[in-house]
JSON list of C-alpha atoms and ligand atoms in Angstrom, two decimals:
[
{"chain": "A", "resi": 882, "resn": "MET", "atom": "CA", "xyz": [-8.05, -39.81, 36.74]},
{"chain": "A", "resi": 883, "resn": "PRO", "atom": "CA", "xyz": [-8.89, -43.48, 36.52]},
{"chain": "A", "resi": 884, "resn": "THR", "atom": "CA", "xyz": [-7.38, -45.99, 39.21]},
{"chain": "A", "resi": 885, "resn": "LEU", "atom": "CA", "xyz": [-6.28, -49.11, 37.58]},
{"chain": "A", "resi": 886, "resn": "GLU", "atom": "CA", "xyz": [-5.44, -52.55, 38.98]},
{"chain": "A", "resi": 887, "resn": "ILE", "atom": "CA", "xyz": [-2.50, -53.80, 37.98]},
{"chain": "A", "resi": 888, "resn": "THR", "atom": "CA", "xyz": [-0.76, -57.45, 38.02]},
{"chain": "A", "resi": 889, "resn": "ASP", "atom": "CA", "xyz": [2.94, -57.39, 37.26]},
{"chain": "A", "resi": 890, "resn": "LEU", "atom": "CA", "xyz": [4.83, -60.38, 35.84]},
{"chain": "A", "resi": 891, "resn": "ALA", "atom": "CA", "xyz": [5.49, -61.60, 39.63]},
{"chain": "A", "resi": 892, "resn": "GLY", "atom": "CA", "xyz": [1.52, -61.80, 40.45]},
{"chain": "A", "resi": 893, "resn": "ASN", "atom": "CA", "xyz": [1.68, -58.64, 42.39]},
{"chain": "A", "resi": 894, "resn": "VAL", "atom": "CA", "xyz": [-1.38, -56.66, 42.13]},
{"chain": "A", "resi": 895, "resn": "THR", "atom": "CA", "xyz": [-1.20, -52.86, 42.74]},
{"chain": "A", "resi": 896, "resn": "SER", "atom": "CA", "xyz": [-3.43, -49.89, 42.34]},
{"chain": "A", "resi": 897, "resn": "LEU", "atom": "CA", "xyz": [-2.48, -47.29, 39.84]},
{"chain": "A", "resi": 898, "resn": "GLU", "atom": "CA", "xyz": [-3.48, -43.84, 39.64]},
{"chain": "A", "resi": 899, "resn": "ALA", "atom": "CA", "xyz": [-3.29, -42.72, 36.10]},
{"chain": "A", "resi": 900, "resn": "LYS", "atom": "CA", "xyz": [-4.20, -39.46, 33.86]},
{"chain": "A", "resi": 901, "resn": "SER", "atom": "CA", "xyz": [-6.67, -39.39, 31.71]},
{"chain": "A", "resi": 902, "resn": "GLY", "atom": "CA", "xyz": [-5.22, -38.68, 27.97]},
{"chain": "A", "resi": 903, "resn": "GLU", "atom": "CA", "xyz": [-2.02, -40.65, 28.63]},
{"chain": "A", "resi": 904, "resn": "THR", "atom": "CA", "xyz": [-1.48, -44.16, 27.21]},
{"chain": "A", "resi": 905, "resn": "LEU", "atom": "CA", "xyz": [-1.78, -47.16, 29.37]},
{"chain": "A", "resi": 906, "resn": "MET", "atom": "CA", "xyz": [1.87, -47.87, 28.44]},
{"chain": "A", "resi": 907, "resn": "GLU", "atom": "CA", "xyz": [2.82, -44.45, 29.60]},
{"chain": "A", "resi": 908, "resn": "ALA", "atom": "CA", "xyz": [1.57, -44.62, 32.95]},
{"chain": "A", "resi": 909, "resn": "LEU", "atom": "CA", "xyz": [2.73, -47.95, 33.46]},
{"chain": "A", "resi": 910, "resn": "ARG", "atom": "CA", "xyz": [6.43, -47.01, 32.43]},
{"chain": "A", "resi": 911, "resn": "ASP", "atom": "CA", "xyz": [6.38, -43.91, 34.21]},
{"chain": "A", "resi": 912, "resn": "ASN", "atom": "CA", "xyz": [5.08, -45.37, 37.33]},
{"chain": "A", "resi": 913, "resn": "GLY", "atom": "CA", "xyz": [7.71, -47.77, 37.50]},
{"chain": "A", "resi": 914, "resn": "TYR", "atom": "CA", "xyz": [6.34, -51.04, 36.11]},
{"chain": "A", "resi": 915, "resn": "ASP", "atom": "CA", "xyz": [9.69, -52.26, 34.62]},
{"chain": "A", "resi": 916, "resn": "ASP", "atom": "CA", "xyz": [8.12, -55.33, 33.36]},
{"chain": "A", "resi": 917, "resn": "ILE", "atom": "CA", "xyz": [6.77, -53.13, 30.42]},
{"chain": "A", "resi": 918, "resn": "LEU", "atom": "CA", "xyz": [9.88, -52.63, 28.14]},
{"chain": "A", "resi": 919, "resn": "ALA", "atom": "CA", "xyz": [8.08, -50.10, 25.71]},
{"chain": "A", "resi": 920, "resn": "ILE", "atom": "CA", "xyz": [11.42, -50.47, 23.52]},
{"chain": "A", "resi": 921, "resn": "CYS", "atom": "CA", "xyz": [9.87, -48.43, 20.45]},
{"chain": "A", "resi": 922, "resn": "GLY", "atom": "CA", "xyz": [8.27, -45.59, 22.58]},
{"chain": "A", "resi": 923, "resn": "GLY", "atom": "CA", "xyz": [4.76, -46.35, 21.73]},
{"chain": "A", "resi": 924, "resn": "VAL", "atom": "CA", "xyz": [4.90, -46.46, 17.90]},
{"chain": "A", "resi": 925, "resn": "CYS", "atom": "CA", "xyz": [3.28, -49.85, 17.62]},
{"chain": "A", "resi": 926, "resn": "SER", "atom": "CA", "xyz": [6.52, -51.73, 16.51]},
{"chain": "A", "resi": 927, "resn": "CYS", "atom": "CA", "xyz": [7.75, -53.72, 18.97]},
{"chain": "A", "resi": 928, "resn": "SER", "atom": "CA", "xyz": [5.00, -55.70, 21.53]},
{"chain": "A", "resi": 929, "resn": "SER", "atom": "CA", "xyz": [6.91, -55.04, 24.22]},
{"chain": "A", "resi": 930, "resn": "CYS", "atom": "CA", "xyz": [4.37, -53.09, 25.69]},
{"chain": "A", "resi": 931, "resn": "HIS", "atom": "CA", "xyz": [2.04, -56.30, 26.03]},
{"chain": "A", "resi": 932, "resn": "CYS", "atom": "CA", "xyz": [-0.85, -56.65, 28.57]},
{"chain": "A", "resi": 933, "resn": "TYR", "atom": "CA", "xyz": [-4.11, -58.74, 28.62]},
{"chain": "A", "resi": 934, "resn": "ILE", "atom": "CA", "xyz": [-7.37, -56.36, 29.53]},
{"chain": "A", "resi": 935, "resn": "GLU", "atom": "CA", "xyz": [-10.08, -58.16, 31.31]},
{"chain": "A", "resi": 936, "resn": "ASP", "atom": "CA", "xyz": [-13.01, -59.30, 29.10]},
{"chain": "A", "resi": 937, "resn": "GLU", "atom": "CA", "xyz": [-15.57, -56.83, 30.88]},
{"chain": "A", "resi": 938, "resn": "TRP", "atom": "CA", "xyz": [-13.38, -53.81, 29.96]},
{"chain": "A", "resi": 939, "resn": "LYS", "atom": "CA", "xyz": [-13.41, -54.99, 26.53]},
{"chain": "A", "resi": 940, "resn": "GLU", "atom": "CA", "xyz": [-15.85, -52.94, 25.17]},
{"chain": "A", "resi": 941, "resn": "LYS", "atom": "CA", "xyz": [-15.02, -49.83, 26.89]},
{"chain": "A", "resi": 942, "resn": "LEU", "atom": "CA", "xyz": [-11.76, -49.54, 24.65]},
{"chain": "A", "resi": 943, "resn": "HIS", "atom": "CA", "xyz": [-11.55, -48.91, 20.89]},
{"chain": "A", "resi": 944, "resn": "ALA", "atom": "CA", "xyz": [-11.12, -51.77, 18.75]},
{"chain": "A", "resi": 945, "resn": "PRO", "atom": "CA", "xyz": [-7.30, -52.96, 18.27]},
{"chain": "A", "resi": 946, "resn": "SER", "atom": "CA", "xyz": [-6.07, -51.40, 14.57]},
{"chain": "A", "resi": 947, "resn": "GLU", "atom": "CA", "xyz": [-5.13, -54.02, 12.10]},
{"chain": "A", "resi": 948, "resn": "ASP", "atom": "CA", "xyz": [-1.34, -52.75, 12.78]},
{"chain": "A", "resi": 949, "resn": "GLU", "atom": "CA", "xyz": [-1.71, -53.62, 16.56]},
{"chain": "A", "resi": 950, "resn": "MET", "atom": "CA", "xyz": [-3.52, -56.80, 16.21]},
{"chain": "A", "resi": 951, "resn": "GLN", "atom": "CA", "xyz": [-1.05, -58.12, 13.45]},
{"chain": "A", "resi": 952, "resn": "LEU", "atom": "CA", "xyz": [1.97, -57.10, 15.97]},
{"chain": "A", "resi": 953, "resn": "VAL", "atom": "CA", "xyz": [-0.02, -58.69, 19.35]},
{"chain": "A", "resi": 954, "resn": "SER", "atom": "CA", "xyz": [-1.01, -61.53, 17.57]},
{"chain": "A", "resi": 955, "resn": "SER", "atom": "CA", "xyz": [2.52, -62.50, 16.78]},
{"chain": "A", "resi": 956, "resn": "THR", "atom": "CA", "xyz": [3.83, -62.71, 20.25]},
{"chain": "A", "resi": 957, "resn": "GLU", "atom": "CA", "xyz": [4.38, -65.94, 21.90]},
{"chain": "A", "resi": 958, "resn": "HIS", "atom": "CA", "xyz": [2.06, -65.17, 24.92]},
{"chain": "A", "resi": 959, "resn": "PHE", "atom": "CA", "xyz": [-0.91, -64.00, 22.66]},
{"chain": "A", "resi": 960, "resn": "LYS", "atom": "CA", "xyz": [-4.44, -64.35, 24.37]},
{"chain": "A", "resi": 961, "resn": "ASP", "atom": "CA", "xyz": [-7.95, -63.33, 23.42]},
{"chain": "A", "resi": 962, "resn": "SER", "atom": "CA", "xyz": [-7.45, -60.45, 25.89]},
{"chain": "A", "resi": 963, "resn": "SER", "atom": "CA", "xyz": [-4.15, -59.26, 24.52]},
{"chain": "A", "resi": 964, "resn": "ARG", "atom": "CA", "xyz": [-3.57, -55.49, 24.03]},
{"chain": "A", "resi": 965, "resn": "LEU", "atom": "CA", "xyz": [-0.65, -53.11, 23.10]},
{"chain": "A", "resi": 966, "resn": "SER", "atom": "CA", "xyz": [-1.08, -50.68, 26.02]},
{"chain": "A", "resi": 967, "resn": "CYS", "atom": "CA", "xyz": [0.48, -48.01, 24.14]},
{"chain": "A", "resi": 968, "resn": "GLN", "atom": "CA", "xyz": [-2.48, -48.31, 21.75]},
{"chain": "A", "resi": 969, "resn": "ILE", "atom": "CA", "xyz": [-5.00, -47.54, 24.73]},
{"chain": "A", "resi": 970, "resn": "THR", "atom": "CA", "xyz": [-5.53, -43.92, 25.63]},
{"chain": "A", "resi": 971, "resn": "LEU", "atom": "CA", "xyz": [-6.80, -43.59, 29.39]},
{"chain": "A", "resi": 972, "resn": "THR", "atom": "CA", "xyz": [-10.23, -42.06, 29.73]},
{"chain": "A", "resi": 973, "resn": "ASP", "atom": "CA", "xyz": [-11.72, -41.50, 33.26]},
{"chain": "A", "resi": 974, "resn": "ASP", "atom": "CA", "xyz": [-14.55, -44.26, 32.37]},
{"chain": "A", "resi": 975, "resn": "MET", "atom": "CA", "xyz": [-11.76, -46.90, 32.75]},
{"chain": "A", "resi": 976, "resn": "ASP", "atom": "CA", "xyz": [-11.74, -46.08, 36.27]},
{"chain": "A", "resi": 977, "resn": "GLY", "atom": "CA", "xyz": [-10.95, -49.78, 37.96]},
{"chain": "A", "resi": 978, "resn": "MET", "atom": "CA", "xyz": [-9.94, -51.31, 34.58]},
{"chain": "A", "resi": 979, "resn": "LYS", "atom": "CA", "xyz": [-7.84, -54.25, 35.59]},
{"chain": "A", "resi": 980, "resn": "VAL", "atom": "CA", "xyz": [-4.72, -55.27, 33.71]},
{"chain": "A", "resi": 981, "resn": "THR", "atom": "CA", "xyz": [-2.17, -57.62, 33.38]},
{"chain": "A", "resi": 982, "resn": "ILE", "atom": "CA", "xyz": [1.35, -57.37, 32.16]},
{"chain": "A", "resi": 983, "resn": "ALA", "atom": "CA", "xyz": [2.00, -60.25, 29.75]},
{"chain": "A", "resi": 984, "resn": "GLN", "atom": "CA", "xyz": [5.62, -62.16, 29.71]},
{"chain": "A", "resi": 985, "resn": "GLN", "atom": "CA", "xyz": [7.67, -60.80, 26.72]},
{"chain": "A", "resi": 986, "resn": "ASP", "atom": "CA", "xyz": [9.27, -62.36, 24.20]},
{"chain": "A", "resi": 987, "resn": "TYR", "atom": "CA", "xyz": [12.60, -60.68, 24.56]},
{"chain": "B", "resi": 1232, "resn": "LIG", "atom": "S1", "xyz": [5.71, -49.70, 23.10]},
{"chain": "B", "resi": 1232, "resn": "LIG", "atom": "FE1", "xyz": [6.33, -50.72, 21.34]},
{"chain": "B", "resi": 1232, "resn": "LIG", "atom": "S2", "xyz": [4.51, -51.58, 20.68]},
{"chain": "B", "resi": 1232, "resn": "LIG", "atom": "FE2", "xyz": [3.69, -50.55, 22.21]}
]
């Protein structure tokens, strides 16, 4: 059960106890982080689950797929640390990961 540190759009920092095996998007959506719209439900076709992952955690994540990269890099608020949270499956070794919810294009 990784505990994540989440910064929302208002700059509030909170701890989120997530479940291993769920996606980061599911953890955010199901725990009341309404800044995450997740319009497509997690099938990598909307980019409304856009987050930033701190660099130190990048190596613990699998690399983004071509589809994810294409979609997220086309968003207005894209940065090097951008990921689509629906494409990140949480594992215990992500305990302490810092995630910032990105401004949506919508
Ligand atoms: S929820 Fe649509 S791309 Fe992630």
